[in-house]
PDB file of C-alpha atoms and ligand atoms in Angstrom:
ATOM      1  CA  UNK A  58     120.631  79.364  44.883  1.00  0.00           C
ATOM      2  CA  UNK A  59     120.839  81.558  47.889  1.00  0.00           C
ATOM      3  CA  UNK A  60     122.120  80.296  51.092  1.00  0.00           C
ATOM      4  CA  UNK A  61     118.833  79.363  53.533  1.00  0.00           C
ATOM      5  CA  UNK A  62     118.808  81.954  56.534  1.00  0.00           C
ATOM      6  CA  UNK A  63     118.936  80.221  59.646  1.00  0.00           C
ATOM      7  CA  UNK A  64     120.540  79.703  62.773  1.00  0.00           C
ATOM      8  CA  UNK A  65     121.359  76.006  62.055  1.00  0.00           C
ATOM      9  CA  UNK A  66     125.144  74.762  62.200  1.00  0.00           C
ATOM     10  CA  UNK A  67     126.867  75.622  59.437  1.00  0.00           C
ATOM     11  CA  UNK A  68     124.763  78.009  57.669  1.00  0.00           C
ATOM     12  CA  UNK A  69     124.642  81.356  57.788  1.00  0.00           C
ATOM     13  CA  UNK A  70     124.778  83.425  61.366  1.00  0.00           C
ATOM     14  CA  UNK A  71     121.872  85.241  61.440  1.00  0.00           C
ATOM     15  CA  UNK A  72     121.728  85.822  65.059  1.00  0.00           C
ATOM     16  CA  UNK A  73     122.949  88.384  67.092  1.00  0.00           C
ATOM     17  CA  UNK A  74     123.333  88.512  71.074  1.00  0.00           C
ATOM     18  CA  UNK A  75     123.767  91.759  72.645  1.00  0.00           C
ATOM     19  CA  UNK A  76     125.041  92.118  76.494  1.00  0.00           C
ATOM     20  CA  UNK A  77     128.012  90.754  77.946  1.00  0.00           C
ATOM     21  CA  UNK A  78     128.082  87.853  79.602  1.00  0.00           C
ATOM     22  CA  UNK A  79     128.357  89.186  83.277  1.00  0.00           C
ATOM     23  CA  UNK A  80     124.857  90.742  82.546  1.00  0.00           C
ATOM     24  CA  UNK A  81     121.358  88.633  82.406  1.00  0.00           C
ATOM     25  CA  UNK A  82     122.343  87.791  78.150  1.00  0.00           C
ATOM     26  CA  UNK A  83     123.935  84.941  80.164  1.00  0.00           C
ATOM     27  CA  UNK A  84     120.689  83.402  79.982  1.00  0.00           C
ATOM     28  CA  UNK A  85     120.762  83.938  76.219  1.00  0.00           C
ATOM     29  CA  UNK A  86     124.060  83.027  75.302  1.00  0.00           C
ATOM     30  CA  UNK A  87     123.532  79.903  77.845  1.00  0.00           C
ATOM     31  CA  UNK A  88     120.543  78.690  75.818  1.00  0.00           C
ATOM     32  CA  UNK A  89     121.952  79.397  72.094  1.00  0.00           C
ATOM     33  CA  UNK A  90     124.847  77.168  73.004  1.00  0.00           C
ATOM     34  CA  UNK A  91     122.086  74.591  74.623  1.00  0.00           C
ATOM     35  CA  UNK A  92     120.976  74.801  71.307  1.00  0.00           C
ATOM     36  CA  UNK A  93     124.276  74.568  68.796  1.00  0.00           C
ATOM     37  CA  UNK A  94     123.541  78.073  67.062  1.00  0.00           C
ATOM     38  CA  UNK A  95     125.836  79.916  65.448  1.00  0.00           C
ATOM     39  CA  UNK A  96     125.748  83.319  66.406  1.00  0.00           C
ATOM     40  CA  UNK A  97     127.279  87.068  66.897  1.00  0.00           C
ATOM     41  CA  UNK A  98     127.961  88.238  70.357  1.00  0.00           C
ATOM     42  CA  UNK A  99     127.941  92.026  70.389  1.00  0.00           C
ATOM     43  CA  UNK A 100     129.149  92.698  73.909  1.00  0.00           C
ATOM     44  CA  UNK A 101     127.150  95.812  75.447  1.00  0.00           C
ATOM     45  CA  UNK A 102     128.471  96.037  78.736  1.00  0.00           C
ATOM     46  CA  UNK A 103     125.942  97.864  80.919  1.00  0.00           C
ATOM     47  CA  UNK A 104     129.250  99.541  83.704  1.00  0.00           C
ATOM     48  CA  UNK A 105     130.264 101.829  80.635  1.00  0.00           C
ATOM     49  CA  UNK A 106     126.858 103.320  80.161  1.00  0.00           C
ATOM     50  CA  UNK A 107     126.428 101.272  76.470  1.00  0.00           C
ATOM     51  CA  UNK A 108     123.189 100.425  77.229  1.00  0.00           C
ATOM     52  CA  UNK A 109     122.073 104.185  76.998  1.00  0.00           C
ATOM     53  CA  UNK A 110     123.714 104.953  74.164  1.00  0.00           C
ATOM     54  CA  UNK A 111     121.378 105.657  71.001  1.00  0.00           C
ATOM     55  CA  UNK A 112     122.755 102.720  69.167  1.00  0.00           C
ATOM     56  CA  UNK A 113     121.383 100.095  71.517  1.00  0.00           C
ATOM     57  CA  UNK A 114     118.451 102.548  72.473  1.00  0.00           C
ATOM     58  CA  UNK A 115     117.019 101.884  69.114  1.00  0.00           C
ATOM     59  CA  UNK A 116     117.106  98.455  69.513  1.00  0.00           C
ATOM     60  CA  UNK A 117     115.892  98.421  73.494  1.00  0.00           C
ATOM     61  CA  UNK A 118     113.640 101.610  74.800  1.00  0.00           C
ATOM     62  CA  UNK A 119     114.848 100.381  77.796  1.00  0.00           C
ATOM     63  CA  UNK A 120     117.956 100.676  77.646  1.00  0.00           C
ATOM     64  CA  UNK A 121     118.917  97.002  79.164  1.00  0.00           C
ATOM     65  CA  UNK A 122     120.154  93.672  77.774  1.00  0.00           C
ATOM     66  CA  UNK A 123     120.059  91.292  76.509  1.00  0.00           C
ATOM     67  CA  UNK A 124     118.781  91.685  73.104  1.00  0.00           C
ATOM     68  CA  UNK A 125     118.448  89.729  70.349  1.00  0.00           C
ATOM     69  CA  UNK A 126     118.635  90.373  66.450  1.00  0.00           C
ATOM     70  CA  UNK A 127     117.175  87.050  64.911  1.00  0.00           C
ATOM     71  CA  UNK A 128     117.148  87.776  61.296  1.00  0.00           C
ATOM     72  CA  UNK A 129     115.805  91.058  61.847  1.00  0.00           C
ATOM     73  CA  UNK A 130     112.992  90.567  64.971  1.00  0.00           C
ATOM     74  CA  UNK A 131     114.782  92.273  67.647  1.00  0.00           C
ATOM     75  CA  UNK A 132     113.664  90.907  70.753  1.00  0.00           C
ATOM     76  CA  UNK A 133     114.398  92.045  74.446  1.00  0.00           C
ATOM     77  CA  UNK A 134     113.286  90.126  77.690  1.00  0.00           C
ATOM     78  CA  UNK A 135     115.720  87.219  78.731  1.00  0.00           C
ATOM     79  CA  UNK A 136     112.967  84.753  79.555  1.00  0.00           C
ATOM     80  CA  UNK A 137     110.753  86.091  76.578  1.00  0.00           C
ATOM     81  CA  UNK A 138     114.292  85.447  74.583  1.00  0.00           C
ATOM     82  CA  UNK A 139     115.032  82.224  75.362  1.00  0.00           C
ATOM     83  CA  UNK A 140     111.101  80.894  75.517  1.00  0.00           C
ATOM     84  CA  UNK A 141     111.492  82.226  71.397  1.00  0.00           C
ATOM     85  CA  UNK A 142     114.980  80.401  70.708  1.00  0.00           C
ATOM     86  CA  UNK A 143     113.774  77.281  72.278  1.00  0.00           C
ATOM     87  CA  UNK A 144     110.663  77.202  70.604  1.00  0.00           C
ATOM     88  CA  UNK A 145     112.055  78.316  67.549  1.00  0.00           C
ATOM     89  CA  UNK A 146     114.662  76.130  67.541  1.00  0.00           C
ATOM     90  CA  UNK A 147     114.275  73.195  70.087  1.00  0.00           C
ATOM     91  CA  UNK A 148     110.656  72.153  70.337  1.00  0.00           C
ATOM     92  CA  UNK A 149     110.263  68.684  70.461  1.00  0.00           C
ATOM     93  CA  UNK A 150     113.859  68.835  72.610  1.00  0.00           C
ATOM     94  CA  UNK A 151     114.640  71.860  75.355  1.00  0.00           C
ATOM     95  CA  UNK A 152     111.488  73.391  74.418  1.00  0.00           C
ATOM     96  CA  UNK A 153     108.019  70.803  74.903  1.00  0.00           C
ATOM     97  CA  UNK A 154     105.607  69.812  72.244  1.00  0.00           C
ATOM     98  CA  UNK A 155     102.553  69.722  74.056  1.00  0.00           C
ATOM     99  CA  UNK A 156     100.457  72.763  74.863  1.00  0.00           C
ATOM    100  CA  UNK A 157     100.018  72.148  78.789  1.00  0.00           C
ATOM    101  CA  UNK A 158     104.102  70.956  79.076  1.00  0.00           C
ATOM    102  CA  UNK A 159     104.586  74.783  77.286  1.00  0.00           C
ATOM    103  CA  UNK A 160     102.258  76.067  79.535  1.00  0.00           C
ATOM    104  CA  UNK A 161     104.021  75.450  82.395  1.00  0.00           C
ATOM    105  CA  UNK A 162     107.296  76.394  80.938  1.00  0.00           C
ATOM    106  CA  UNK A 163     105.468  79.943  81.080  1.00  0.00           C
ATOM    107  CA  UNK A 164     104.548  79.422  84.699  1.00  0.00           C
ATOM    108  CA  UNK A 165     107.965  78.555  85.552  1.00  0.00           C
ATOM    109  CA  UNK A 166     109.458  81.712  83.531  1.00  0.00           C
ATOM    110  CA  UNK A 167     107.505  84.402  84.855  1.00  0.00           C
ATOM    111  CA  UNK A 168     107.805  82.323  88.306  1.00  0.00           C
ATOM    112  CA  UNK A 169     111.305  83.145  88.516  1.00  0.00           C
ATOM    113  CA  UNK A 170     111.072  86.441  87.518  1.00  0.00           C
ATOM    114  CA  UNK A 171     108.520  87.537  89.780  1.00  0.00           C
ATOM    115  CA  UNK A 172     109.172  85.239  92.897  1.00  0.00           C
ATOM    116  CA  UNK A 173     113.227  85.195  92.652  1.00  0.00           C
ATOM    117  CA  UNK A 174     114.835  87.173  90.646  1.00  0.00           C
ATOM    118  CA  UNK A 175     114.649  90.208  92.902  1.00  0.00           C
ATOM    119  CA  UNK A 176     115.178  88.882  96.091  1.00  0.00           C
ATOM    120  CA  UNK A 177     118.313  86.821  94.938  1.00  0.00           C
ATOM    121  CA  UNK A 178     119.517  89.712  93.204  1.00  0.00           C
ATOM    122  CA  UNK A 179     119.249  91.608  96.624  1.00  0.00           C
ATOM    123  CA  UNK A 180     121.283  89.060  98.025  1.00  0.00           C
ATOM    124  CA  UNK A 181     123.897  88.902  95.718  1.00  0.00           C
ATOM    125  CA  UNK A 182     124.285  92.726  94.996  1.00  0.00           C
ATOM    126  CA  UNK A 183     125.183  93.435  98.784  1.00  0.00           C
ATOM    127  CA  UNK A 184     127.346  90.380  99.787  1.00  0.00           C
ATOM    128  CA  UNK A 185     129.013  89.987  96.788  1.00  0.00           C
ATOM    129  CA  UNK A 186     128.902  92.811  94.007  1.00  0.00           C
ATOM    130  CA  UNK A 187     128.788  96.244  95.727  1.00  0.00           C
ATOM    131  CA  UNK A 188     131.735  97.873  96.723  1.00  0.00           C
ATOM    132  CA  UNK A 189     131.885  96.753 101.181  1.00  0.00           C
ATOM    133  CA  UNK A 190     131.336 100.315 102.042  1.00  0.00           C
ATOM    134  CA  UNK A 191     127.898 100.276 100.273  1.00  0.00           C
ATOM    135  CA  UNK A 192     126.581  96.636 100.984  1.00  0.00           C
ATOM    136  CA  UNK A 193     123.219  96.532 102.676  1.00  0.00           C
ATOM    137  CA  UNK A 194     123.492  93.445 104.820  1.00  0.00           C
ATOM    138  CA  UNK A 195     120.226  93.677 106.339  1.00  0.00           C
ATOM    139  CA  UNK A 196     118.596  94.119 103.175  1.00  0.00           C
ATOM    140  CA  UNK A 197     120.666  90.978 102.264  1.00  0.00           C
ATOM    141  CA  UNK A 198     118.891  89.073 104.892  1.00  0.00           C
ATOM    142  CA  UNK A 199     115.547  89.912 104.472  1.00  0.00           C
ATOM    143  CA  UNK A 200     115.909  88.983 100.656  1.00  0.00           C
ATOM    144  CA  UNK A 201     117.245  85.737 102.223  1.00  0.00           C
ATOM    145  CA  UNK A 202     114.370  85.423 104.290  1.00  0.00           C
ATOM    146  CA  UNK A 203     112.112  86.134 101.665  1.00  0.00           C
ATOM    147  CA  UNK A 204     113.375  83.313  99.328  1.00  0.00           C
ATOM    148  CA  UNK A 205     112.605  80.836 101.770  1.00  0.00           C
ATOM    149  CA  UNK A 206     108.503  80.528 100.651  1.00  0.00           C
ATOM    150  CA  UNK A 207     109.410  80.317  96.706  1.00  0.00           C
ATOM    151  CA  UNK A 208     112.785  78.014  97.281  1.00  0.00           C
ATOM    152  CA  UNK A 209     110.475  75.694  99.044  1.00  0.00           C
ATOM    153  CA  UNK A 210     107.799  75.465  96.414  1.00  0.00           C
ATOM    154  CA  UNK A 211     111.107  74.858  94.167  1.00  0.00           C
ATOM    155  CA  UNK A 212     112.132  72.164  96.391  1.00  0.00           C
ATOM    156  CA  UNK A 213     109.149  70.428  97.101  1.00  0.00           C
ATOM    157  CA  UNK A 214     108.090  70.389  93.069  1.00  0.00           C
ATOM    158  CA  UNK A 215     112.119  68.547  92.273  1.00  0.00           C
ATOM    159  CA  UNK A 216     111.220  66.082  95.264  1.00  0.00           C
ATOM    160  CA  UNK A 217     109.274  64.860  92.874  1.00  0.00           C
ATOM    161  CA  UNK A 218     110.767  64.898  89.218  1.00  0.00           C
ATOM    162  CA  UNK A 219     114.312  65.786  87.968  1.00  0.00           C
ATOM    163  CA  UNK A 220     113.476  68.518  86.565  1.00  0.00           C
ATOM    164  CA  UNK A 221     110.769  70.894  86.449  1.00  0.00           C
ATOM    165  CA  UNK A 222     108.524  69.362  82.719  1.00  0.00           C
ATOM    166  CA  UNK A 223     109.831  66.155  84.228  1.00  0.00           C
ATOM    167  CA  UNK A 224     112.547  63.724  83.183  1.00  0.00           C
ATOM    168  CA  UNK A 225     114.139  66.098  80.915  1.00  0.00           C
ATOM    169  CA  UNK A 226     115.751  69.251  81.128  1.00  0.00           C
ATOM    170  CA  UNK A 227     113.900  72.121  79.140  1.00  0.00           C
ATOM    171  CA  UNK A 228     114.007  75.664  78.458  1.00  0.00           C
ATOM    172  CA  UNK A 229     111.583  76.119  82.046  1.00  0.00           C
ATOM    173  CA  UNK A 230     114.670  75.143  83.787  1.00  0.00           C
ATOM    174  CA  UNK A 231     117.285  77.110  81.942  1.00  0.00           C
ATOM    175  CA  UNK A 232     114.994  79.895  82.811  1.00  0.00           C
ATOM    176  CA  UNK A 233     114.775  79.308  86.842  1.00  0.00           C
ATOM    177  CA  UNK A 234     118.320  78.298  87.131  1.00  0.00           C
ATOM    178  CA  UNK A 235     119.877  81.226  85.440  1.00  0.00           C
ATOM    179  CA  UNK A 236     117.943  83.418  88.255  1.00  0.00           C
ATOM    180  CA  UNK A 237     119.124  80.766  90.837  1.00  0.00           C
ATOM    181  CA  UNK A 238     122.681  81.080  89.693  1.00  0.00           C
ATOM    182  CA  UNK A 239     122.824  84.496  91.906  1.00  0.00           C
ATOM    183  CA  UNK A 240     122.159  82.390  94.861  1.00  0.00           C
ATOM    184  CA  UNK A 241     126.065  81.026  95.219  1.00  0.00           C
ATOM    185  CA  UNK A 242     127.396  84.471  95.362  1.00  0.00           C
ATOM    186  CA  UNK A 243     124.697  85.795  97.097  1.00  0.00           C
ATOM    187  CA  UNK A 244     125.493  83.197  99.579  1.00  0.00           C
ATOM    188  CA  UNK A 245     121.549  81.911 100.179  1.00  0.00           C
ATOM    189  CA  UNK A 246     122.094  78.907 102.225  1.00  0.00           C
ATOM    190  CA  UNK A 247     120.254  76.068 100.549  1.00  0.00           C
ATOM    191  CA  UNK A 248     120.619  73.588 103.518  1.00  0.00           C
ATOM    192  CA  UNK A 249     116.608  73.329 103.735  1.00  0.00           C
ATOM    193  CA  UNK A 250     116.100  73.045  99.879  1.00  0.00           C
ATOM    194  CA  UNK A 251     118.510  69.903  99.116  1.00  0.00           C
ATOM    195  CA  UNK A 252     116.258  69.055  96.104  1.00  0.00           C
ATOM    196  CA  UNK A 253     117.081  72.840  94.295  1.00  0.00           C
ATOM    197  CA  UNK A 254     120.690  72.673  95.482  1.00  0.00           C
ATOM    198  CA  UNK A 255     120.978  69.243  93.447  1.00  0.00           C
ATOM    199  CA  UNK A 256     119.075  70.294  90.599  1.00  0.00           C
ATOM    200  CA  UNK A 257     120.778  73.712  90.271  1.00  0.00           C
ATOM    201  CA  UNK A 258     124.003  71.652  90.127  1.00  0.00           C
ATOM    202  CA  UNK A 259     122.902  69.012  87.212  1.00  0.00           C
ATOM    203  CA  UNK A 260     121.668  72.678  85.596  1.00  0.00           C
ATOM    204  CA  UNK A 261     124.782  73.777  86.223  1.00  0.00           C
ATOM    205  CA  UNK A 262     126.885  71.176  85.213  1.00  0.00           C
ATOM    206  CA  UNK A 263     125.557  70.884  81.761  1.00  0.00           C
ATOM    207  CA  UNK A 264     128.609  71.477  79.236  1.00  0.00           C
ATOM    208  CA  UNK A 265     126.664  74.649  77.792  1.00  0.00           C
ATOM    209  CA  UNK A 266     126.171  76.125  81.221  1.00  0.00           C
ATOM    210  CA  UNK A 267     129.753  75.118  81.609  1.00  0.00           C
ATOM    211  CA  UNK A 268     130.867  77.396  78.396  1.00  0.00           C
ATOM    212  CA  UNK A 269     128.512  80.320  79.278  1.00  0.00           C
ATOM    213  CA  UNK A 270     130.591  80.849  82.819  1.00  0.00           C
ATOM    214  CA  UNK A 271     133.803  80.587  80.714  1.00  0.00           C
ATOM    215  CA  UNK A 272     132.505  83.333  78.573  1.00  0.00           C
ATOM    216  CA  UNK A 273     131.970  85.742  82.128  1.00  0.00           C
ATOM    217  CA  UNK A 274     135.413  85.134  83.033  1.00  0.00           C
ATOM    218  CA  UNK A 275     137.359  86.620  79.761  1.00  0.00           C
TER     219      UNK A 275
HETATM  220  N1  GSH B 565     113.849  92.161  82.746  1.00  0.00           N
HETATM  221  C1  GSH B 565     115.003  92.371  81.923  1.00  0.00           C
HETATM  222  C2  GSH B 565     116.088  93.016  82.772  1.00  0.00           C
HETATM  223  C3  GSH B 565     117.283  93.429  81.944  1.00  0.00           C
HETATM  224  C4  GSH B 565     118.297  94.194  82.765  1.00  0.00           C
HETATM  225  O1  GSH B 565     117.984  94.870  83.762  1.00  0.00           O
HETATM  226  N2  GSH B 565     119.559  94.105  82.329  1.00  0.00           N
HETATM  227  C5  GSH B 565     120.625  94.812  82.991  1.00  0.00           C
HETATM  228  C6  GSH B 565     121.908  93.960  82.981  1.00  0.00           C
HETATM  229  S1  GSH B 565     121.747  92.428  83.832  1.00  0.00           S
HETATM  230  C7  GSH B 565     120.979  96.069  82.204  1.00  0.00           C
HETATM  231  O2  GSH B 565     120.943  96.060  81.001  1.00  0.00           O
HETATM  232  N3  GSH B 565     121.350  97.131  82.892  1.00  0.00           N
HETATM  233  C8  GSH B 565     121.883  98.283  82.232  1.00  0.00           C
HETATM  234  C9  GSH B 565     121.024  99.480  82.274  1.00  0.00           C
HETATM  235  O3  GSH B 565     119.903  99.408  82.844  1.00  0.00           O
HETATM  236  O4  GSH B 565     121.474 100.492  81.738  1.00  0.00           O
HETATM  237  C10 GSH B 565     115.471  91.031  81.327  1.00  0.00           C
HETATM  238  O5  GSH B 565     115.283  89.992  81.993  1.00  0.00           O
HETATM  239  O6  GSH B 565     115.987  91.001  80.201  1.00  0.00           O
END
């Protein structure tokens, strides 16, 4: 009988995750571990123009990662990514079983990515990233500035629950906290949001957050 094609432990790897890990596959590679896959990490690094080659142009018109190659959908989109895997593979755990709970792990995705993601990036980019002689620091602050509306929203929903479904941790925080991440090396000060500082540290304490940042550092 033929092997059964999926992701679980110890059959066979059907998944592919392209982008290295100092790129937003983070995200992806962060949630496959959340979820015990077994997978191939095909490391397109974005500084040595990979990304544009034809190769990975076939698989993104856009030329970014990550991607994914789940038994043949190729998928692009880190939040679209991970809202598949979880769903795919976690519902009833990091991904939520009932239609308003998944609902709002939506709203939180496309939250980050239209509220955050650009102004931490900002920050990050020209304090930390760019070479000194090309940092923007007032651009810096007004990202900083700028963060202050949506990181109290963010605070004032987590004074409230532990996470953002609730009790547990779910694929809507993986999401918001793998934007957030930019905000220690973009050096946002999160005295006023004590509630996202503490969350963003349980997020980021988890032992598959944990592995993820190993993988940036080889
Ligand atoms: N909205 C996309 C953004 C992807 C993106 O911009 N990725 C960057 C790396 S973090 C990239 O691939 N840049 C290389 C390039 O544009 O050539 C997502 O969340 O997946």
């Amino acid at each position: 009988m033929a092997p059964a094609k999926t992701c679980d432990k110890g059959s066979l790897m059907t998944l592919k995750i392209y982008g290295v890990a100092r790129s937003r596959a983070s995200r992806v590679l962060w949630m496959a571990k959340e979820l015990g896959l077994d997978y191939e990490h095909v490391k397109v690094d974005f500084a040595t123009g990979e990304t544009r080659a034809p190769a990975h142009l076939a698989l993104n018109p856009n030329g970014h990662v990550p991607v994914i190659d789940d038994d043949g959908l190729i998928l692009w989109e880190s939040m679209a990514i991970n809202l598949y895997l979880a769903k795919k593979y976690g519902t009833g755990g990091l991904y939520p079983s009932r239609t308003d709970d998944e609902a709002r792990a939506w709203q939180w995705s496309f939250w980050g990515v239209t509220e955050v993601e650009r102004p931490v990036l900002t920050a990050m980019m020209n304090r930390a990233i760019y070479p000194e002689s090309q940092r923007d620091l007032a651009a810096a602050d007004a990202a900083e500035k700028m963060l202050a509306q949506p990181l109290g929203v963010l605070d004032g929903v987590l004074a409230r629950t532990a996470y953002l479904l609730g009790a547990q941790f779910t694929v809507a925080d993986l999401n918001v906290a793998s934007i957030l991440a930019w905000a220690r090396p973009g050096r946002i000060d999160m005295s006023a949001f004590p509630k996202v500082g503490e969350w963003l540290k349980n997020c980021a304490e988890r032992p598959a957050a944990s592995a993820t940042r190993q993988l940036q550092r080889e």
